[in-house]
Amino acid sequence: DSLPVRFNGASLPAWFFSPGGSAEDWIVKAIDAARESLDLAMFTYRSTRVAGALLRAHQRGVAVRVLFDRGQAGRDFMKPYAEWLAYHKISVKMVAGPDALASNSGRYTNQFLVADGKLAQTGSMNWTKNAFLMSFENGHFLTEAKDVQAYSAYFDDLFRSRKSERMLPPETEP
């Protein structure tokens, strides 16, 4: 068993694996415990439960920022989720690989979350039903200040970069 990680009264595992069904639960629990800020960086995203947790956080005054891969965010399976978050006034940006003008620009394949500047969650899994329930994936909750600060600084650099593009909210709810 993994040692418990304490975050704002929530007890989380230091690590978790999929398949097995609990990965999404742990991520939702961490999001629900956030009080100040949530920064989410994700390549592929498709989780209604996580979207609901992000909206609940936003509604209770948590500053939520999301950064998605530009190519993935525009695809049919992911676009409704990205647009739904933007529609609900959550700050969503998209970024491409290091050279967005090149024909093979690479991907933005980060998968991590920073909560309240005190907790980082990272690992191999995208937040999708496939990753949570059908793939062999791993996730980790980190609380060491240097680790969390590194993820937070990296997110800030990318989110504020000229390479990131704000997703405009649609006029109607997706």
PDB file of C-alpha atoms in Angstrom:
ATOM      1  CA  ASP A   1       0.000   0.000   0.000  1.00  0.00           C
ATOM      2  CA  SER A   2       1.114   3.534  -0.655  1.00  0.00           C
ATOM      3  CA  LEU A   3       1.676   5.895   2.212  1.00  0.00           C
ATOM      4  CA  PRO A   4      -1.053   8.484   2.709  1.00  0.00           C
ATOM      5  CA  VAL A   5      -0.565  12.002   1.430  1.00  0.00           C
ATOM      6  CA  ARG A   6      -2.428  14.665   3.382  1.00  0.00           C
ATOM      7  CA  PHE A   7      -3.907  17.602   1.467  1.00  0.00           C
ATOM      8  CA  ASN A   8      -6.352  20.067   3.008  1.00  0.00           C
ATOM      9  CA  GLY A   9      -7.898  17.359   5.174  1.00  0.00           C
ATOM     10  CA  ALA A  10      -8.059  14.768   2.385  1.00  0.00           C
ATOM     11  CA  SER A  11      -6.091  11.552   2.608  1.00  0.00           C
ATOM     12  CA  LEU A  12      -4.666  10.510  -0.764  1.00  0.00           C
ATOM     13  CA  PRO A  13      -2.321   7.716  -1.811  1.00  0.00           C
ATOM     14  CA  ALA A  14       1.271   8.535  -2.717  1.00  0.00           C
ATOM     15  CA  TRP A  15       0.707   6.483  -5.864  1.00  0.00           C
ATOM     16  CA  PHE A  16      -2.104   4.689  -7.670  1.00  0.00           C
ATOM     17  CA  PHE A  17      -2.433   2.482 -10.720  1.00  0.00           C
ATOM     18  CA  SER A  18      -4.957   1.569 -13.378  1.00  0.00           C
ATOM     19  CA  PRO A  19      -6.828  -0.318 -14.458  1.00  0.00           C
ATOM     20  CA  GLY A  20      -8.680  -0.824 -11.244  1.00  0.00           C
ATOM     21  CA  GLY A  21     -11.258   1.906 -11.051  1.00  0.00           C
ATOM     22  CA  SER A  22      -9.887   4.114  -8.265  1.00  0.00           C
ATOM     23  CA  ALA A  23      -7.673   6.533 -10.234  1.00  0.00           C
ATOM     24  CA  GLU A  24     -10.526   8.839 -11.198  1.00  0.00           C
ATOM     25  CA  ASP A  25     -11.800   8.769  -7.598  1.00  0.00           C
ATOM     26  CA  TRP A  26      -8.432   9.924  -6.233  1.00  0.00           C
ATOM     27  CA  ILE A  27      -8.159  12.757  -8.744  1.00  0.00           C
ATOM     28  CA  VAL A  28     -11.703  13.967  -8.002  1.00  0.00           C
ATOM     29  CA  LYS A  29     -10.970  13.803  -4.260  1.00  0.00           C
ATOM     30  CA  ALA A  30      -7.854  15.965  -4.698  1.00  0.00           C
ATOM     31  CA  ILE A  31      -9.737  18.514  -6.817  1.00  0.00           C
ATOM     32  CA  ASP A  32     -12.578  18.629  -4.289  1.00  0.00           C
ATOM     33  CA  ALA A  33     -10.041  19.372  -1.509  1.00  0.00           C
ATOM     34  CA  ALA A  34      -8.494  22.373  -3.312  1.00  0.00           C
ATOM     35  CA  ARG A  35      -9.173  25.739  -1.721  1.00  0.00           C
ATOM     36  CA  GLU A  36      -7.205  28.305  -3.723  1.00  0.00           C
ATOM     37  CA  SER A  37      -5.965  27.172  -7.125  1.00  0.00           C
ATOM     38  CA  LEU A  38      -5.937  24.302  -9.600  1.00  0.00           C
ATOM     39  CA  ASP A  39      -3.669  24.164 -12.634  1.00  0.00           C
ATOM     40  CA  LEU A  40      -4.350  21.233 -14.952  1.00  0.00           C
ATOM     41  CA  ALA A  41      -2.069  20.263 -17.849  1.00  0.00           C
ATOM     42  CA  MET A  42      -3.383  17.415 -19.984  1.00  0.00           C
ATOM     43  CA  PHE A  43      -2.782  15.919 -23.431  1.00  0.00           C
ATOM     44  CA  THR A  44      -6.050  13.999 -23.759  1.00  0.00           C
ATOM     45  CA  TYR A  45      -9.007  14.605 -21.500  1.00  0.00           C
ATOM     46  CA  ARG A  46     -12.423  13.025 -21.327  1.00  0.00           C
ATOM     47  CA  SER A  47     -13.896  12.670 -17.860  1.00  0.00           C
ATOM     48  CA  THR A  48     -17.320  13.974 -16.927  1.00  0.00           C
ATOM     49  CA  ARG A  49     -16.615  13.377 -13.226  1.00  0.00           C
ATOM     50  CA  VAL A  50     -13.397  15.395 -13.320  1.00  0.00           C
ATOM     51  CA  ALA A  51     -15.134  18.149 -15.319  1.00  0.00           C
ATOM     52  CA  GLY A  52     -17.802  18.313 -12.611  1.00  0.00           C
ATOM     53  CA  ALA A  53     -15.139  18.515  -9.888  1.00  0.00           C
ATOM     54  CA  LEU A  54     -13.363  21.342 -11.749  1.00  0.00           C
ATOM     55  CA  LEU A  55     -16.631  23.248 -12.071  1.00  0.00           C
ATOM     56  CA  ARG A  56     -17.425  22.742  -8.368  1.00  0.00           C
ATOM     57  CA  ALA A  57     -13.971  24.093  -7.515  1.00  0.00           C
ATOM     58  CA  HIS A  58     -14.479  27.102  -9.786  1.00  0.00           C
ATOM     59  CA  GLN A  59     -17.903  27.764  -8.225  1.00  0.00           C
ATOM     60  CA  ARG A  60     -16.458  27.782  -4.711  1.00  0.00           C
ATOM     61  CA  GLY A  61     -13.884  30.411  -5.733  1.00  0.00           C
ATOM     62  CA  VAL A  62     -10.876  28.250  -6.617  1.00  0.00           C
ATOM     63  CA  ALA A  63      -8.850  29.746  -9.485  1.00  0.00           C
ATOM     64  CA  VAL A  64      -8.897  27.023 -12.155  1.00  0.00           C
ATOM     65  CA  ARG A  65      -6.615  27.104 -15.198  1.00  0.00           C
ATOM     66  CA  VAL A  66      -6.442  24.372 -17.817  1.00  0.00           C
ATOM     67  CA  LEU A  67      -3.871  23.763 -20.539  1.00  0.00           C
ATOM     68  CA  PHE A  68      -4.606  21.223 -23.288  1.00  0.00           C
ATOM     69  CA  ASP A  69      -2.767  20.037 -26.380  1.00  0.00           C
ATOM     70  CA  ARG A  70      -4.050  22.140 -29.288  1.00  0.00           C
ATOM     71  CA  GLY A  71      -4.497  19.184 -31.641  1.00  0.00           C
ATOM     72  CA  GLN A  72      -6.356  17.063 -29.121  1.00  0.00           C
ATOM     73  CA  ALA A  73      -8.591  19.893 -27.831  1.00  0.00           C
ATOM     74  CA  GLY A  74     -10.054  20.319 -31.312  1.00  0.00           C
ATOM     75  CA  ARG A  75     -10.886  16.653 -31.845  1.00  0.00           C
ATOM     76  CA  ASP A  76     -14.500  15.474 -31.709  1.00  0.00           C
ATOM     77  CA  PHE A  77     -14.038  13.318 -28.603  1.00  0.00           C
ATOM     78  CA  MET A  78     -12.390  16.070 -26.532  1.00  0.00           C
ATOM     79  CA  LYS A  79     -13.679  19.374 -27.900  1.00  0.00           C
ATOM     80  CA  PRO A  80     -17.025  19.244 -26.002  1.00  0.00           C
ATOM     81  CA  TYR A  81     -15.165  18.872 -22.699  1.00  0.00           C
ATOM     82  CA  ALA A  82     -12.766  21.742 -23.409  1.00  0.00           C
ATOM     83  CA  GLU A  83     -15.577  23.969 -24.637  1.00  0.00           C
ATOM     84  CA  TRP A  84     -17.787  23.055 -21.664  1.00  0.00           C
ATOM     85  CA  LEU A  85     -15.077  24.172 -19.247  1.00  0.00           C
ATOM     86  CA  ALA A  86     -14.570  27.423 -21.194  1.00  0.00           C
ATOM     87  CA  TYR A  87     -18.342  27.983 -21.353  1.00  0.00           C
ATOM     88  CA  HIS A  88     -18.423  27.823 -17.542  1.00  0.00           C
ATOM     89  CA  LYS A  89     -15.773  30.571 -17.360  1.00  0.00           C
ATOM     90  CA  ILE A  90     -12.864  28.285 -16.551  1.00  0.00           C
ATOM     91  CA  SER A  91      -9.676  29.573 -18.145  1.00  0.00           C
ATOM     92  CA  VAL A  92      -8.760  27.080 -20.878  1.00  0.00           C
ATOM     93  CA  LYS A  93      -5.748  27.470 -23.131  1.00  0.00           C
ATOM     94  CA  MET A  94      -4.269  25.260 -25.827  1.00  0.00           C
ATOM     95  CA  VAL A  95      -0.638  24.820 -26.766  1.00  0.00           C
ATOM     96  CA  ALA A  96       1.127  22.910 -29.540  1.00  0.00           C
ATOM     97  CA  GLY A  97       4.567  21.357 -29.546  1.00  0.00           C
ATOM     98  CA  PRO A  98       7.797  23.357 -29.372  1.00  0.00           C
ATOM     99  CA  ASP A  99       7.664  24.423 -33.042  1.00  0.00           C
ATOM    100  CA  ALA A 100       3.996  24.958 -33.877  1.00  0.00           C
ATOM    101  CA  LEU A 101       4.809  26.073 -37.436  1.00  0.00           C
ATOM    102  CA  ALA A 102       6.686  22.921 -38.391  1.00  0.00           C
ATOM    103  CA  SER A 103       4.803  20.104 -40.084  1.00  0.00           C
ATOM    104  CA  ASN A 104       5.794  17.742 -37.272  1.00  0.00           C
ATOM    105  CA  SER A 105       5.526  20.139 -34.327  1.00  0.00           C
ATOM    106  CA  GLY A 106       5.268  17.521 -31.636  1.00  0.00           C
ATOM    107  CA  ARG A 107       2.623  17.325 -28.993  1.00  0.00           C
ATOM    108  CA  TYR A 108       1.941  18.833 -25.630  1.00  0.00           C
ATOM    109  CA  THR A 109       1.853  15.531 -23.752  1.00  0.00           C
ATOM    110  CA  ASN A 110       2.004  16.654 -20.137  1.00  0.00           C
ATOM    111  CA  GLN A 111      -0.318  15.057 -17.607  1.00  0.00           C
ATOM    112  CA  PHE A 112      -0.253  16.840 -14.256  1.00  0.00           C
ATOM    113  CA  LEU A 113      -2.226  18.898 -11.767  1.00  0.00           C
ATOM    114  CA  VAL A 114      -1.027  21.453  -9.216  1.00  0.00           C
ATOM    115  CA  ALA A 115      -3.415  22.231  -6.369  1.00  0.00           C
ATOM    116  CA  ASP A 116      -3.047  25.211  -4.026  1.00  0.00           C
ATOM    117  CA  GLY A 117       0.696  25.281  -4.732  1.00  0.00           C
ATOM    118  CA  LYS A 118       0.996  22.430  -2.212  1.00  0.00           C
ATOM    119  CA  LEU A 119       0.129  19.262  -4.141  1.00  0.00           C
ATOM    120  CA  ALA A 120       1.126  17.958  -7.551  1.00  0.00           C
ATOM    121  CA  GLN A 121      -0.425  14.944  -9.238  1.00  0.00           C
ATOM    122  CA  THR A 122       1.424  13.433 -12.169  1.00  0.00           C
ATOM    123  CA  GLY A 123       1.936  10.146 -13.922  1.00  0.00           C
ATOM    124  CA  SER A 124       1.403   8.440 -17.233  1.00  0.00           C
ATOM    125  CA  MET A 125      -2.370   8.649 -17.453  1.00  0.00           C
ATOM    126  CA  ASN A 126      -4.450  11.062 -19.412  1.00  0.00           C
ATOM    127  CA  TRP A 127      -7.750  11.728 -17.703  1.00  0.00           C
ATOM    128  CA  THR A 128      -9.962   9.544 -19.862  1.00  0.00           C
ATOM    129  CA  LYS A 129     -12.194   6.562 -19.148  1.00  0.00           C
ATOM    130  CA  ASN A 130      -9.830   4.426 -21.226  1.00  0.00           C
ATOM    131  CA  ALA A 131      -6.825   5.395 -19.085  1.00  0.00           C
ATOM    132  CA  PHE A 132      -8.771   5.035 -15.837  1.00  0.00           C
ATOM    133  CA  LEU A 133     -10.384   1.680 -16.620  1.00  0.00           C
ATOM    134  CA  MET A 134      -8.636  -0.100 -19.486  1.00  0.00           C
ATOM    135  CA  SER A 135      -4.956   0.876 -19.688  1.00  0.00           C
ATOM    136  CA  PHE A 136      -1.967   0.120 -17.509  1.00  0.00           C
ATOM    137  CA  GLU A 137      -1.171   3.574 -16.092  1.00  0.00           C
ATOM    138  CA  ASN A 138       0.298   5.185 -12.991  1.00  0.00           C
ATOM    139  CA  GLY A 139      -0.326   8.292 -10.941  1.00  0.00           C
ATOM    140  CA  HIS A 140       1.528   9.962  -8.096  1.00  0.00           C
ATOM    141  CA  PHE A 141       0.648  12.657  -5.561  1.00  0.00           C
ATOM    142  CA  LEU A 142       3.646  14.770  -4.578  1.00  0.00           C
ATOM    143  CA  THR A 143       3.879  17.217  -1.675  1.00  0.00           C
ATOM    144  CA  GLU A 144       7.586  18.002  -1.509  1.00  0.00           C
ATOM    145  CA  ALA A 145       7.827  21.782  -1.923  1.00  0.00           C
ATOM    146  CA  LYS A 146      10.563  21.619  -4.599  1.00  0.00           C
ATOM    147  CA  ASP A 147       8.574  19.133  -6.673  1.00  0.00           C
ATOM    148  CA  VAL A 148       5.350  21.132  -6.478  1.00  0.00           C
ATOM    149  CA  GLN A 149       7.169  24.409  -7.219  1.00  0.00           C
ATOM    150  CA  ALA A 150       8.805  22.889 -10.296  1.00  0.00           C
ATOM    151  CA  TYR A 151       5.458  21.753 -11.732  1.00  0.00           C
ATOM    152  CA  SER A 152       3.867  25.086 -10.848  1.00  0.00           C
ATOM    153  CA  ALA A 153       6.644  27.128 -12.503  1.00  0.00           C
ATOM    154  CA  TYR A 154       6.543  24.939 -15.611  1.00  0.00           C
ATOM    155  CA  PHE A 155       2.757  25.340 -15.879  1.00  0.00           C
ATOM    156  CA  ASP A 156       2.999  29.123 -15.427  1.00  0.00           C
ATOM    157  CA  ASP A 157       5.643  29.401 -18.155  1.00  0.00           C
ATOM    158  CA  LEU A 158       3.522  27.466 -20.632  1.00  0.00           C
ATOM    159  CA  PHE A 159       0.214  29.067 -19.683  1.00  0.00           C
ATOM    160  CA  ARG A 160       1.646  32.583 -20.047  1.00  0.00           C
ATOM    161  CA  SER A 161       3.626  31.734 -23.173  1.00  0.00           C
ATOM    162  CA  ARG A 162       2.830  33.311 -26.528  1.00  0.00           C
ATOM    163  CA  LYS A 163       2.514  29.734 -27.775  1.00  0.00           C
ATOM    164  CA  SER A 164      -0.601  29.166 -25.703  1.00  0.00           C
ATOM    165  CA  GLU A 165      -3.915  30.214 -27.174  1.00  0.00           C
ATOM    166  CA  ARG A 166      -7.070  30.942 -25.191  1.00  0.00           C
ATOM    167  CA  MET A 167     -10.081  28.791 -26.000  1.00  0.00           C
ATOM    168  CA  LEU A 168     -13.042  31.049 -26.573  1.00  0.00           C
ATOM    169  CA  PRO A 169     -16.238  29.878 -24.907  1.00  0.00           C
ATOM    170  CA  PRO A 170     -19.037  28.805 -27.205  1.00  0.00           C
ATOM    171  CA  GLU A 171     -22.286  30.786 -27.177  1.00  0.00           C
ATOM    172  CA  THR A 172     -24.312  27.793 -26.027  1.00  0.00           C
ATOM    173  CA  GLU A 173     -23.443  25.079 -23.548  1.00  0.00           C
ATOM    174  CA  PRO A 174     -21.930  22.020 -25.250  1.00  0.00           C
TER     175      PRO A 174
END
